[in-house]
Amino acid sequence: MKSKTVFSEKLRADILQLKAMYPIAQSALIPALHRVQEEKGHLEPNSMLEVAQLLGIPPIEVMKTGTFYTMFHHKPVGKYRVQVCVNLTCSMLGGRHLLSHLEEKLGIKDGETTSDGLFTLIGVQCLGACHEAPVVQINNDYHSLVSEKKLDTLLSSLRSGAKR
Amino acid sequence: MSEPMKTLLAPDRNPSLEKYLARGGYASYQELFKKSPKEVVDMVSTSGLRGRGGAGFPTGRKWSFIPEKSQRPKYVVCNADEGEPGTFKDREILEGNPHLLIEGMVACGYAIGSNQGYIYIRGEFYAGYLRCVEAVKEARAKGYLGQSINGKFAFDIIVHRGAGAYICGEETALLDSLEGERGQPRLKPPFPAVEGLFRGPTVVNNVETFASVPLLLINGLDWYKSFGSPNNYGPKLFAISGNVTKPGVYELPMGISFKDFIYKTAGGLPKGRTLKAVIPGGSSTSLLLPKQIDIPLDYDSIAKAGSSLGSAAIIVIDDSNCMVMTAKILTEFYHHESCGKCTPCREGLSWIEQIYHRLESGQGKASDIPLLLDLCDQIVGNTFCPLADGAVPIIHDTIIHFRSEYEAHIAGKCCEQKH
């Protein structure tokens, strides 16, 4: 089968290295998809095909797993994924108000991305940091005891950082 | 060497390996390798240590189910998919004391005859993931993991990230996820002890469970049993959040007063507020009312009061909260996290969520209350795994104890609270 690679040499090598860590190749699938997403932002069909080829597993397996987990994106997402916890403790302490505040401020709904490609807003389930509620996770970083004001400052600093 | 280590939480959060060693880190290996594997299993059984993930199953018994001889390799899997709403204790060990977890997993590997461990950590815990990866490397470099631990035993650990799915906290869903599949629970039997990861005999334990073992090995049975009461021994992590002034993770002996924990340790409720209800063990456990919390905080006392200690995640709810909205929020969570395998869970929770949205928008009907209770009845016990069973208590209990709030919603009069 002739297939065109969409991955860099480094990414291919990393995935093959992950594959070698496990007794079965498919165990490397979720780590591999994380790695692809780190580099490409989201999981395109071509990327998933190439992961299947590198791991030597059927493409359908990649599709099945890739579409099950909430952290994998299948459409382009913003440079910053703003993930607001909407579970119980955070909601009791204002989490859902933060989400509405951001919807209004950014002019997008939960799940959407701003037209400048900077922010994707996502209401998420419990992040396991309820003593710091309300919690917002931006990409991999947790932000605790978040208020509207704190969030506004955070977003504008990200925005000015992105311009530089 | 200083005092032997006695706590699950590192006093100096996230110590370097050097500092960890200086306060007695990895000393449990000396005790471990003095014993035969069977003696280790027996010691864990005698200690009464119960799984800290939520089910409270006796850890020693779980280890004893692993067959001595097996054609396939055996595995030790750490469930670090901490995701039960209200629960945030394991994160403290993953980020703040990862070497204690490694020590505990090595002890389990030695006890059951396994040479390979996996830490399955939820994808969102990126800092914890990086810290565990680093800790495993540090341990390998010093011979605390690897081909020849104390010249006696080979054991290594791979840290594996999940990607966002509450269901992977269920041990067989976790194993499927670790094999690169969708995280959906497996039919049992066979149980993981017989056929688990890669079809080999497997122990799956919670982070805190593994971390408890080195403390037991170092300090002995008498010390361990000096905490709590029979069937409820040991030091324990409690996470408390919601309407209290000092939320956090507290390490306490099992069996302390539940009431004191809320009002003294956790600082009590915000000024002017009164207690409405408490979720004692994570969102899947039954509500306790203010009159029910004058009890010791341990597995058996909470069970006797009609709930469960679960993951020891206490959510305190004060009188500013609408209980219909509380149930709605958790229903949205369970519906979102249903893996879709069983109809009662997938369809039932979707239906229940629609009813709550109706109640929220003032479109509720009087028939909705019996309908909710009927749906709960049809879900409990009729699914593959406990996810849907965990969704029901908050619905059922809020109707039973706070029915007037549902009626007010239906009459279009309730709370102004919108979530």
Coordinates of C-alpha atoms in Angstrom, one line a residue:
Chain A
M1 CA 0.0 0.0 0.0
K2 CA 1.4 3.3 -1.0
S3 CA 0.6 6.1 1.4
K4 CA 1.8 9.6 1.8
T5 CA 3.3 10.6 5.1
V6 CA 1.9 13.6 6.9
F7 CA 4.2 13.3 9.9
S8 CA 7.7 14.6 10.4
E9 CA 10.6 12.1 10.8
K10 CA 10.7 13.0 14.6
L11 CA 7.0 12.3 15.1
R12 CA 7.3 9.0 13.2
A13 CA 10.3 8.0 15.4
D14 CA 8.5 9.0 18.6
I15 CA 5.5 6.8 17.7
L16 CA 7.7 3.8 16.9
Q17 CA 9.4 4.3 20.2
L18 CA 6.1 4.3 22.0
K19 CA 5.1 1.1 20.1
A20 CA 8.3 -0.6 21.3
M21 CA 7.4 0.1 25.0
Y22 CA 4.3 -2.2 25.1
P23 CA 3.7 -5.9 24.6
I24 CA 1.0 -5.1 22.1
A25 CA 1.2 -2.3 19.6
Q26 CA -2.3 -1.0 20.2
S27 CA -1.4 0.0 23.8
A28 CA 0.7 2.8 22.3
L29 CA -2.4 4.2 20.5
I30 CA -3.6 6.7 23.1
P31 CA 0.0 7.9 23.9
A32 CA 0.6 8.2 20.1
L33 CA -2.6 10.2 19.5
H34 CA -1.6 12.6 22.3
R35 CA 1.7 13.0 20.6
V36 CA 0.1 13.7 17.2
Q37 CA -2.3 16.2 18.8
E38 CA 0.6 18.0 20.5
E39 CA 2.2 18.6 17.2
K40 CA -0.8 19.0 14.9
G41 CA -3.4 20.5 17.2
H42 CA -6.1 18.0 16.3
L43 CA -6.6 14.5 14.7
E44 CA -7.2 14.6 11.0
P45 CA -8.2 11.5 9.1
N46 CA -4.8 11.4 7.4
S47 CA -3.0 11.5 10.7
M48 CA -5.1 8.7 12.1
L49 CA -4.3 6.6 9.0
E50 CA -0.7 7.2 9.5
V51 CA -0.8 6.2 13.2
A52 CA -2.6 3.0 12.1
Q53 CA 0.1 2.3 9.6
L54 CA 3.0 2.9 12.1
L55 CA 1.4 0.8 14.8
G56 CA 0.4 -1.9 12.3
I57 CA -3.3 -1.9 13.4
P58 CA -6.5 -1.5 11.4
P59 CA -7.5 2.2 10.8
I60 CA -10.9 1.5 12.3
E61 CA -9.3 0.7 15.7
V62 CA -7.7 4.2 15.6
M63 CA -11.0 5.8 14.7
K64 CA -12.9 3.8 17.4
T65 CA -10.5 4.8 20.2
G66 CA -9.8 8.3 18.9
T67 CA -13.4 9.3 18.9
F68 CA -14.2 7.9 22.4
Y69 CA -12.0 10.2 24.6
T70 CA -13.0 13.8 25.3
M71 CA -9.4 15.1 25.1
F72 CA -9.0 14.2 21.4
H73 CA -10.2 16.8 18.9
H74 CA -11.3 16.1 15.4
K75 CA -11.7 19.7 14.3
P76 CA -9.2 22.5 14.6
V77 CA -9.0 24.0 18.1
G78 CA -7.7 27.3 19.3
K79 CA -4.1 27.9 20.4
Y80 CA -5.5 28.0 24.0
R81 CA -8.2 25.5 25.1
V82 CA -10.0 27.2 27.9
Q83 CA -11.6 24.3 29.9
V84 CA -14.0 25.4 32.6
C85 CA -15.2 22.8 35.1
V86 CA -19.0 22.7 35.2
N87 CA -19.2 19.9 37.8
L88 CA -20.8 20.1 41.2
T89 CA -18.3 21.8 43.6
C90 CA -17.1 24.3 40.9
S91 CA -20.7 25.1 39.9
M92 CA -21.6 25.7 43.6
L93 CA -18.8 28.3 43.7
G94 CA -19.4 30.0 40.4
G95 CA -17.9 27.8 37.6
R96 CA -21.0 27.9 35.4
H97 CA -21.1 31.7 35.7
L98 CA -17.5 31.8 34.5
L99 CA -18.5 29.8 31.5
S100 CA -21.4 32.2 30.6
H101 CA -19.0 35.1 31.2
L102 CA -16.6 33.7 28.7
E103 CA -19.3 32.9 26.2
E104 CA -20.3 36.5 26.3
K105 CA -16.8 38.0 26.4
L106 CA -15.4 35.8 23.6
G107 CA -18.7 35.8 21.6
I108 CA -18.7 32.0 21.2
K109 CA -20.6 29.1 22.7
D110 CA -19.3 26.2 24.7
G111 CA -17.3 24.0 22.2
E112 CA -16.6 26.8 19.7
T113 CA -13.4 28.6 18.7
T114 CA -12.8 32.3 18.3
S115 CA -12.4 33.4 14.7
D116 CA -8.8 34.5 15.3
G117 CA -8.1 30.9 16.2
L118 CA -6.8 31.8 19.7
F119 CA -9.4 30.4 22.1
T120 CA -11.6 27.3 22.2
L121 CA -14.1 27.3 25.1
I122 CA -15.0 24.0 26.6
G123 CA -17.2 23.2 29.6
V124 CA -15.5 20.1 31.2
Q125 CA -16.3 17.6 33.9
C126 CA -14.6 17.3 37.2
L127 CA -10.8 18.1 37.0
G128 CA -10.0 16.6 40.4
A129 CA -9.1 19.9 42.1
C130 CA -12.4 20.7 44.0
H131 CA -10.6 22.4 46.9
E132 CA -9.5 25.1 44.5
A133 CA -12.9 25.6 42.9
P134 CA -13.8 27.1 40.6
V135 CA -11.1 25.6 38.4
V136 CA -10.2 26.4 34.8
Q137 CA -7.6 24.4 32.9
I138 CA -5.9 26.2 30.0
N139 CA -4.2 23.7 27.8
N140 CA -2.3 21.6 30.4
D141 CA -2.2 24.2 33.2
Y142 CA -4.6 24.4 36.1
H143 CA -5.8 27.7 37.4
S144 CA -7.4 27.7 40.9
L145 CA -9.9 29.9 42.7
V146 CA -10.8 31.6 39.4
S147 CA -12.9 34.8 39.4
E148 CA -14.2 36.7 36.4
K149 CA -11.5 39.3 37.0
K150 CA -8.7 36.8 37.3
L151 CA -9.9 35.1 34.1
D152 CA -10.1 38.4 32.2
T153 CA -6.5 39.2 33.2
L154 CA -5.4 35.7 32.3
L155 CA -7.0 35.8 28.8
S156 CA -5.6 39.3 28.0
S157 CA -2.1 38.2 29.0
L158 CA -2.4 35.2 26.7
R159 CA -3.8 37.4 24.0
S160 CA -0.9 39.8 24.2
G161 CA 1.6 37.0 24.5
A162 CA 0.2 35.5 21.3
K163 CA 0.7 38.7 19.4
R164 CA 4.3 38.9 20.2
Chain B
M1 CA 18.4 8.0 59.6
S2 CA 15.5 10.1 61.0
E3 CA 12.1 8.8 62.1
P4 CA 10.6 6.2 59.8
M5 CA 8.1 7.6 57.3
K6 CA 4.6 7.6 58.7
T7 CA 2.5 9.7 56.3
L8 CA 0.9 9.4 52.9
L9 CA 1.4 13.0 52.2
A10 CA 5.0 14.3 52.0
P11 CA 5.5 17.0 54.6
D12 CA 7.8 18.8 52.1
R13 CA 5.4 18.5 49.1
N14 CA 7.1 17.0 46.0
P15 CA 10.5 16.3 47.6
S16 CA 13.6 15.5 45.5
L17 CA 14.7 11.9 45.6
E18 CA 17.6 12.9 47.9
K19 CA 15.2 14.5 50.4
Y20 CA 12.8 11.6 50.2
L21 CA 15.7 9.2 51.0
A22 CA 16.9 11.4 53.8
R23 CA 13.6 11.0 55.6
G24 CA 13.4 7.2 55.2
G25 CA 12.3 6.8 51.6
Y26 CA 12.7 3.3 50.1
A27 CA 13.4 1.9 53.6
S28 CA 10.4 -0.4 53.1
Y29 CA 12.5 -2.5 50.7
Q30 CA 14.5 -3.9 53.6
E31 CA 11.4 -5.1 55.3
L32 CA 9.9 -6.3 52.0
F33 CA 12.7 -8.5 50.9
K34 CA 13.1 -10.1 54.3
K35 CA 9.7 -11.6 53.8
S36 CA 8.4 -14.3 51.4
P37 CA 5.9 -13.1 48.8
K38 CA 3.2 -15.0 50.7
E39 CA 4.2 -13.3 54.0
V40 CA 3.7 -9.9 52.3
V41 CA 0.2 -10.8 51.1
D42 CA -0.6 -12.1 54.6
M43 CA 0.6 -8.9 56.2
V44 CA -1.5 -6.8 53.9
S45 CA -4.5 -9.0 54.6
T46 CA -4.0 -8.9 58.4
S47 CA -3.6 -5.1 58.3
G48 CA -7.2 -4.8 57.1
L49 CA -6.2 -2.3 54.4
R50 CA -9.2 -1.7 52.2
G51 CA -9.0 -0.3 48.7
R52 CA -8.9 3.5 48.7
G53 CA -10.5 3.9 45.3
G54 CA -14.1 3.7 46.3
A55 CA -15.2 0.1 46.7
G56 CA -13.3 -0.6 49.9
F57 CA -12.5 -4.1 48.9
P58 CA -9.8 -5.8 51.2
T59 CA -6.5 -5.3 49.4
G60 CA -4.8 -8.4 50.7
R61 CA -7.7 -10.6 49.5
K62 CA -7.4 -9.0 46.1
W63 CA -3.7 -9.8 45.9
S64 CA -4.3 -13.4 47.2
F65 CA -6.6 -14.1 44.1
I66 CA -3.6 -13.9 41.8
P67 CA -2.5 -17.5 40.9
E68 CA 1.0 -18.4 41.9
K69 CA 1.8 -19.9 38.5
S70 CA 0.7 -18.3 35.3
Q71 CA 1.6 -18.9 31.7
R72 CA 1.1 -15.3 30.9
P73 CA 3.0 -12.5 32.6
K74 CA 1.3 -10.9 35.7
Y75 CA 0.8 -7.2 36.0
V76 CA 0.5 -4.5 38.7
V77 CA -1.7 -1.6 37.5
C78 CA -2.2 1.6 39.4
N79 CA -5.6 3.2 38.9
A80 CA -4.7 6.9 38.9
D81 CA -7.8 7.9 36.9
E82 CA -9.1 10.0 39.8
G83 CA -12.3 11.5 38.4
E84 CA -15.1 10.9 40.9
P85 CA -16.5 14.4 41.4
G86 CA -15.3 15.8 44.7
T87 CA -12.2 13.6 44.8
F88 CA -8.7 15.1 44.6
K89 CA -6.6 13.1 47.0
D90 CA -4.6 10.9 44.7
R91 CA -3.3 14.0 42.9
E92 CA -1.5 14.9 46.1
I93 CA 0.4 11.7 45.9
L94 CA 1.0 11.7 42.2
E95 CA 2.3 15.3 42.2
G96 CA 3.6 15.5 45.8
N97 CA 4.9 12.0 46.8
P98 CA 5.3 9.8 43.8
H99 CA 8.2 7.7 45.1
L100 CA 5.9 6.4 47.9
L101 CA 3.6 5.1 45.1
I102 CA 6.5 3.4 43.3
E103 CA 7.6 1.7 46.6
G104 CA 4.1 0.4 47.1
M105 CA 3.8 -1.0 43.5
V106 CA 7.1 -2.8 43.9
A107 CA 5.8 -4.4 47.1
C108 CA 2.8 -5.6 45.2
G109 CA 4.9 -6.9 42.3
Y110 CA 7.1 -8.8 44.7
A111 CA 4.0 -10.2 46.6
I112 CA 2.2 -11.5 43.5
G113 CA 5.2 -12.3 41.3
S114 CA 4.9 -9.6 38.7
N115 CA 7.8 -7.7 37.0
Q116 CA 5.8 -5.0 35.3
G117 CA 3.7 -2.2 36.5
Y118 CA 1.6 0.5 34.8
I119 CA 0.4 3.8 36.3
Y120 CA -2.7 4.7 34.3
I121 CA -3.1 8.4 35.0
R122 CA -6.0 10.5 33.8
G123 CA -5.1 12.7 30.8
E124 CA -5.9 16.0 32.5
F125 CA -3.3 15.4 35.3
Y126 CA -0.5 16.5 33.1
A127 CA 1.7 17.8 36.0
G128 CA 1.2 14.5 37.9
Y129 CA 2.0 12.6 34.7
L130 CA 5.3 14.5 34.2
R131 CA 6.2 14.1 37.9
C132 CA 5.6 10.3 37.8
V133 CA 7.6 9.9 34.6
E134 CA 10.5 11.8 36.3
A135 CA 10.2 9.8 39.5
V136 CA 10.3 6.5 37.7
K137 CA 13.5 7.6 35.9
E138 CA 15.0 8.7 39.2
A139 CA 14.1 5.4 40.8
R140 CA 15.6 3.5 37.9
A141 CA 18.8 5.4 38.0
K142 CA 19.3 4.5 41.7
G143 CA 18.3 0.9 41.3
Y144 CA 14.9 1.3 43.2
L145 CA 13.3 0.1 39.9
G146 CA 14.8 -2.1 37.2
Q147 CA 16.5 -5.4 36.6
S148 CA 18.0 -5.9 40.1
I149 CA 16.2 -4.2 43.0
N150 CA 18.2 -5.0 46.2
G151 CA 19.9 -7.7 44.1
K152 CA 16.7 -9.7 44.5
F153 CA 13.9 -8.7 42.2
A154 CA 13.1 -7.1 38.8
F155 CA 10.3 -4.6 38.4
D156 CA 9.7 -1.7 36.2
I157 CA 6.9 0.8 35.7
I158 CA 5.4 2.5 32.6
V159 CA 3.4 5.7 33.2
H160 CA 0.5 5.8 30.8
R161 CA -1.8 8.8 30.2
G162 CA -5.5 8.4 29.6
A163 CA -7.4 10.9 27.4
G164 CA -10.5 12.0 29.3
A165 CA -13.1 9.4 30.3
Y166 CA -14.5 9.0 33.8
I167 CA -15.5 5.4 33.0
C168 CA -11.8 4.4 32.9
G169 CA -11.8 4.5 36.7
E170 CA -13.7 1.3 36.5
E171 CA -11.0 -1.3 36.5
T172 CA -11.9 -3.4 33.5
A173 CA -12.6 -0.3 31.4
L174 CA -9.2 1.0 32.5
L175 CA -7.6 -2.2 31.3
D176 CA -9.3 -1.9 27.9
S177 CA -8.1 1.7 27.7
L178 CA -4.6 0.6 28.5
E179 CA -4.8 -1.8 25.6
G180 CA -5.7 1.1 23.3
E181 CA -9.4 0.4 23.1
R182 CA -12.4 2.5 24.0
G183 CA -12.8 2.4 27.8
Q184 CA -15.7 0.2 28.2
P185 CA -16.2 -2.3 31.1
R186 CA -15.6 -5.9 30.4
L187 CA -18.0 -8.8 31.3
K188 CA -16.9 -10.4 34.6
P189 CA -15.9 -13.1 35.3
P190 CA -13.1 -13.5 34.4
F191 CA -12.0 -11.0 36.9
P192 CA -8.7 -9.2 36.4
A193 CA -6.9 -11.4 38.9
V194 CA -7.4 -14.3 36.5
E195 CA -7.5 -12.5 33.2
G196 CA -6.6 -8.8 33.2
L197 CA -4.1 -6.8 31.3
F198 CA -2.9 -8.5 28.1
R199 CA -4.9 -11.5 29.5
G200 CA -2.5 -12.0 32.3
P201 CA -3.4 -12.1 36.0
T202 CA -3.6 -8.4 37.2
V203 CA -3.9 -6.5 40.4
V204 CA -5.6 -3.1 39.9
N205 CA -5.3 -0.8 42.9
N206 CA -5.9 2.8 43.7
V207 CA -2.9 5.2 44.2
E208 CA -3.5 5.7 47.9
T209 CA -3.9 1.9 48.4
F210 CA -0.4 1.3 47.0
A211 CA 1.0 4.2 48.9
S212 CA -0.3 2.7 52.1
V213 CA 1.7 -0.5 51.8
P214 CA 5.3 0.9 52.4
L215 CA 4.0 2.6 55.6
L216 CA 2.6 -0.7 56.8
L217 CA 5.9 -2.5 55.9
I218 CA 8.1 0.0 57.7
N219 CA 6.0 0.7 60.8
G220 CA 4.4 -2.8 61.2
L221 CA 1.0 -4.1 61.9
D222 CA 0.6 -2.8 65.4
W223 CA 1.3 0.8 64.3
Y224 CA -1.1 0.4 61.3
K225 CA -3.9 -1.0 63.5
S226 CA -3.5 1.8 66.0
F227 CA -5.5 4.0 63.6
G228 CA -9.3 3.4 63.5
S229 CA -11.3 0.4 64.5
P230 CA -11.5 -3.3 63.3
N231 CA -12.3 -3.5 59.6
N232 CA -11.5 0.2 59.3
Y233 CA -7.8 0.5 60.0
G234 CA -5.2 2.9 58.8
P235 CA -4.3 6.4 58.1
K236 CA -6.4 7.8 55.3
L237 CA -6.7 10.8 53.0
F238 CA -9.9 12.7 53.1
A239 CA -10.8 15.4 50.5
I240 CA -13.3 18.0 51.5
S241 CA -14.8 20.7 49.3
G242 CA -17.9 22.7 48.6
N243 CA -19.3 25.1 51.2
V244 CA -16.6 25.0 53.8
T245 CA -14.0 27.6 54.7
K246 CA -11.0 25.4 54.6
P247 CA -11.4 22.9 51.8
G248 CA -8.5 20.6 51.1
V249 CA -6.9 17.1 51.5
Y250 CA -6.4 16.0 55.1
E251 CA -4.5 13.0 56.3
L252 CA -6.3 11.6 59.4
P253 CA -6.8 8.4 61.3
M254 CA -9.9 6.6 60.2
G255 CA -12.8 6.9 62.6
I256 CA -12.5 10.6 63.6
S257 CA -15.7 12.5 64.2
F258 CA -17.4 13.3 60.9
K259 CA -19.0 16.4 62.5
D260 CA -15.7 17.7 63.9
F261 CA -14.0 17.1 60.5
I262 CA -16.5 19.5 58.8
Y263 CA -16.8 22.1 61.6
K264 CA -13.3 22.1 63.1
T265 CA -10.7 20.7 60.7
A266 CA -12.3 22.1 57.5
G267 CA -13.3 25.3 59.2
G268 CA -17.1 24.9 59.1
L269 CA -19.5 26.6 56.7
P270 CA -19.3 30.2 55.5
K271 CA -20.6 32.7 58.0
G272 CA -24.4 32.8 58.3
R273 CA -25.0 29.5 56.4
T274 CA -26.5 26.3 57.7
L275 CA -25.8 22.8 56.6
K276 CA -28.3 21.3 54.2
A277 CA -26.7 18.0 53.2
V278 CA -23.4 16.2 52.8
I279 CA -22.1 13.9 50.1
P280 CA -19.7 11.7 52.1
G281 CA -17.8 9.6 49.5
G282 CA -17.8 11.2 46.1
S283 CA -20.8 12.1 43.9
S284 CA -22.0 8.4 43.5
T285 CA -22.7 8.0 47.2
S286 CA -26.0 8.7 49.0
L287 CA -26.7 12.1 50.7
L288 CA -26.4 12.4 54.5
L289 CA -28.5 14.9 56.3
P290 CA -27.2 17.2 59.1
K291 CA -28.8 14.9 61.8
Q292 CA -26.9 11.9 60.4
I293 CA -23.3 13.2 60.6
D294 CA -22.7 12.7 64.3
I295 CA -20.8 9.5 63.5
P296 CA -17.2 8.3 63.1
L297 CA -15.7 8.8 59.7
D298 CA -15.0 5.3 58.5
Y299 CA -16.3 2.7 56.1
D300 CA -18.7 0.9 58.4
S301 CA -20.2 3.9 60.2
I302 CA -21.0 5.6 57.0
A303 CA -22.5 2.4 55.6
K304 CA -24.6 2.1 58.7
A305 CA -25.9 5.6 58.2
G306 CA -27.1 4.5 54.7
S307 CA -24.3 5.8 52.5
S308 CA -20.7 4.9 51.6
L309 CA -17.3 6.3 52.4
G310 CA -16.5 5.7 48.7
S311 CA -13.4 7.7 47.7
A312 CA -13.6 9.7 51.0
A313 CA -14.5 12.8 49.0
I314 CA -16.8 14.9 51.1
I315 CA -18.9 17.6 49.4
V316 CA -20.6 20.0 51.9
I317 CA -23.8 21.6 50.7
D318 CA -25.2 24.6 52.5
D319 CA -28.7 26.2 52.4
S320 CA -27.8 28.4 49.5
N321 CA -28.1 25.5 47.1
C322 CA -31.1 24.2 45.2
M323 CA -31.2 20.5 45.5
V324 CA -33.0 20.1 42.1
M325 CA -30.1 21.9 40.4
T326 CA -27.6 19.9 42.4
A327 CA -29.1 16.7 41.0
K328 CA -29.3 18.2 37.6
I329 CA -25.6 19.0 37.5
L330 CA -24.6 15.5 38.5
T331 CA -27.0 13.9 36.1
E332 CA -25.4 15.9 33.3
F333 CA -22.1 14.5 34.4
Y334 CA -23.1 10.9 34.5
H335 CA -24.9 11.2 31.2
H336 CA -21.9 12.8 29.6
E337 CA -19.6 10.0 31.0
S338 CA -21.8 7.0 30.1
C339 CA -19.8 4.9 27.8
G340 CA -22.9 3.9 25.8
K341 CA -22.6 0.2 26.3
C342 CA -25.8 -0.5 28.3
T343 CA -29.2 0.8 27.3
P344 CA -30.5 1.7 30.8
C345 CA -27.5 3.9 31.4
R346 CA -27.2 5.4 28.0
E347 CA -30.9 6.1 27.4
G348 CA -32.1 6.3 31.0
L349 CA -29.6 9.0 31.9
S350 CA -30.4 10.9 28.8
W351 CA -34.1 10.8 29.6
I352 CA -33.5 11.9 33.2
E353 CA -31.3 14.8 32.0
Q354 CA -34.1 16.0 29.7
I355 CA -36.5 15.9 32.7
Y356 CA -34.2 18.1 34.7
H357 CA -33.8 20.5 31.9
R358 CA -37.6 20.7 31.8
L359 CA -37.7 21.3 35.6
E360 CA -35.0 24.0 35.3
S361 CA -36.9 25.9 32.6
G362 CA -40.2 25.9 34.4
Q363 CA -41.8 23.3 32.1
G364 CA -41.9 20.5 34.7
K365 CA -45.0 18.4 35.3
A366 CA -46.3 16.8 38.5
S367 CA -45.8 13.4 36.9
D368 CA -42.1 14.1 36.5
I369 CA -41.4 13.2 40.2
P370 CA -42.8 9.6 40.0
L371 CA -41.3 9.3 36.5
L372 CA -37.8 10.1 37.8
L373 CA -38.2 7.6 40.7
D374 CA -39.4 5.0 38.2
L375 CA -36.5 5.6 35.9
C376 CA -34.1 5.3 38.8
D377 CA -35.7 1.9 39.7
Q378 CA -35.2 0.7 36.1
I379 CA -31.5 1.6 36.0
V380 CA -30.2 0.3 39.4
G381 CA -28.7 -3.2 39.0
N382 CA -29.5 -3.4 35.3
T383 CA -26.2 -2.3 33.9
F384 CA -22.8 -3.8 33.3
C385 CA -20.8 -1.6 35.7
P386 CA -21.6 0.7 38.6
L387 CA -21.6 4.0 36.7
A388 CA -25.3 4.3 36.4
D389 CA -25.8 2.9 39.9
G390 CA -23.7 5.9 41.0
A391 CA -25.9 8.3 39.1
V392 CA -29.1 7.3 41.0
P393 CA -28.5 8.2 44.7
I394 CA -28.4 12.0 44.1
I395 CA -31.7 11.9 42.1
H396 CA -33.4 9.5 44.5
D397 CA -32.2 11.2 47.7
T398 CA -33.0 14.7 46.7
I399 CA -36.6 13.7 45.8
I400 CA -37.0 11.8 49.0
H401 CA -35.5 14.5 51.3
F402 CA -36.2 17.7 49.4
R403 CA -39.4 16.9 47.5
S404 CA -40.8 20.3 48.2
E405 CA -38.1 21.9 46.1
Y406 CA -39.1 19.7 43.1
E407 CA -42.8 20.7 43.7
A408 CA -41.8 24.3 43.8
H409 CA -39.9 24.0 40.5
I410 CA -43.0 22.4 39.0
A411 CA -45.2 25.2 40.3
G412 CA -42.8 27.6 38.7
K413 CA -41.8 29.1 42.1
C414 CA -38.5 27.7 42.9
C415 CA -35.1 29.1 43.3
E416 CA -33.8 31.8 41.2
Q417 CA -30.6 29.8 41.1
K418 CA -29.6 29.1 37.5
H419 CA -26.6 27.0 36.8

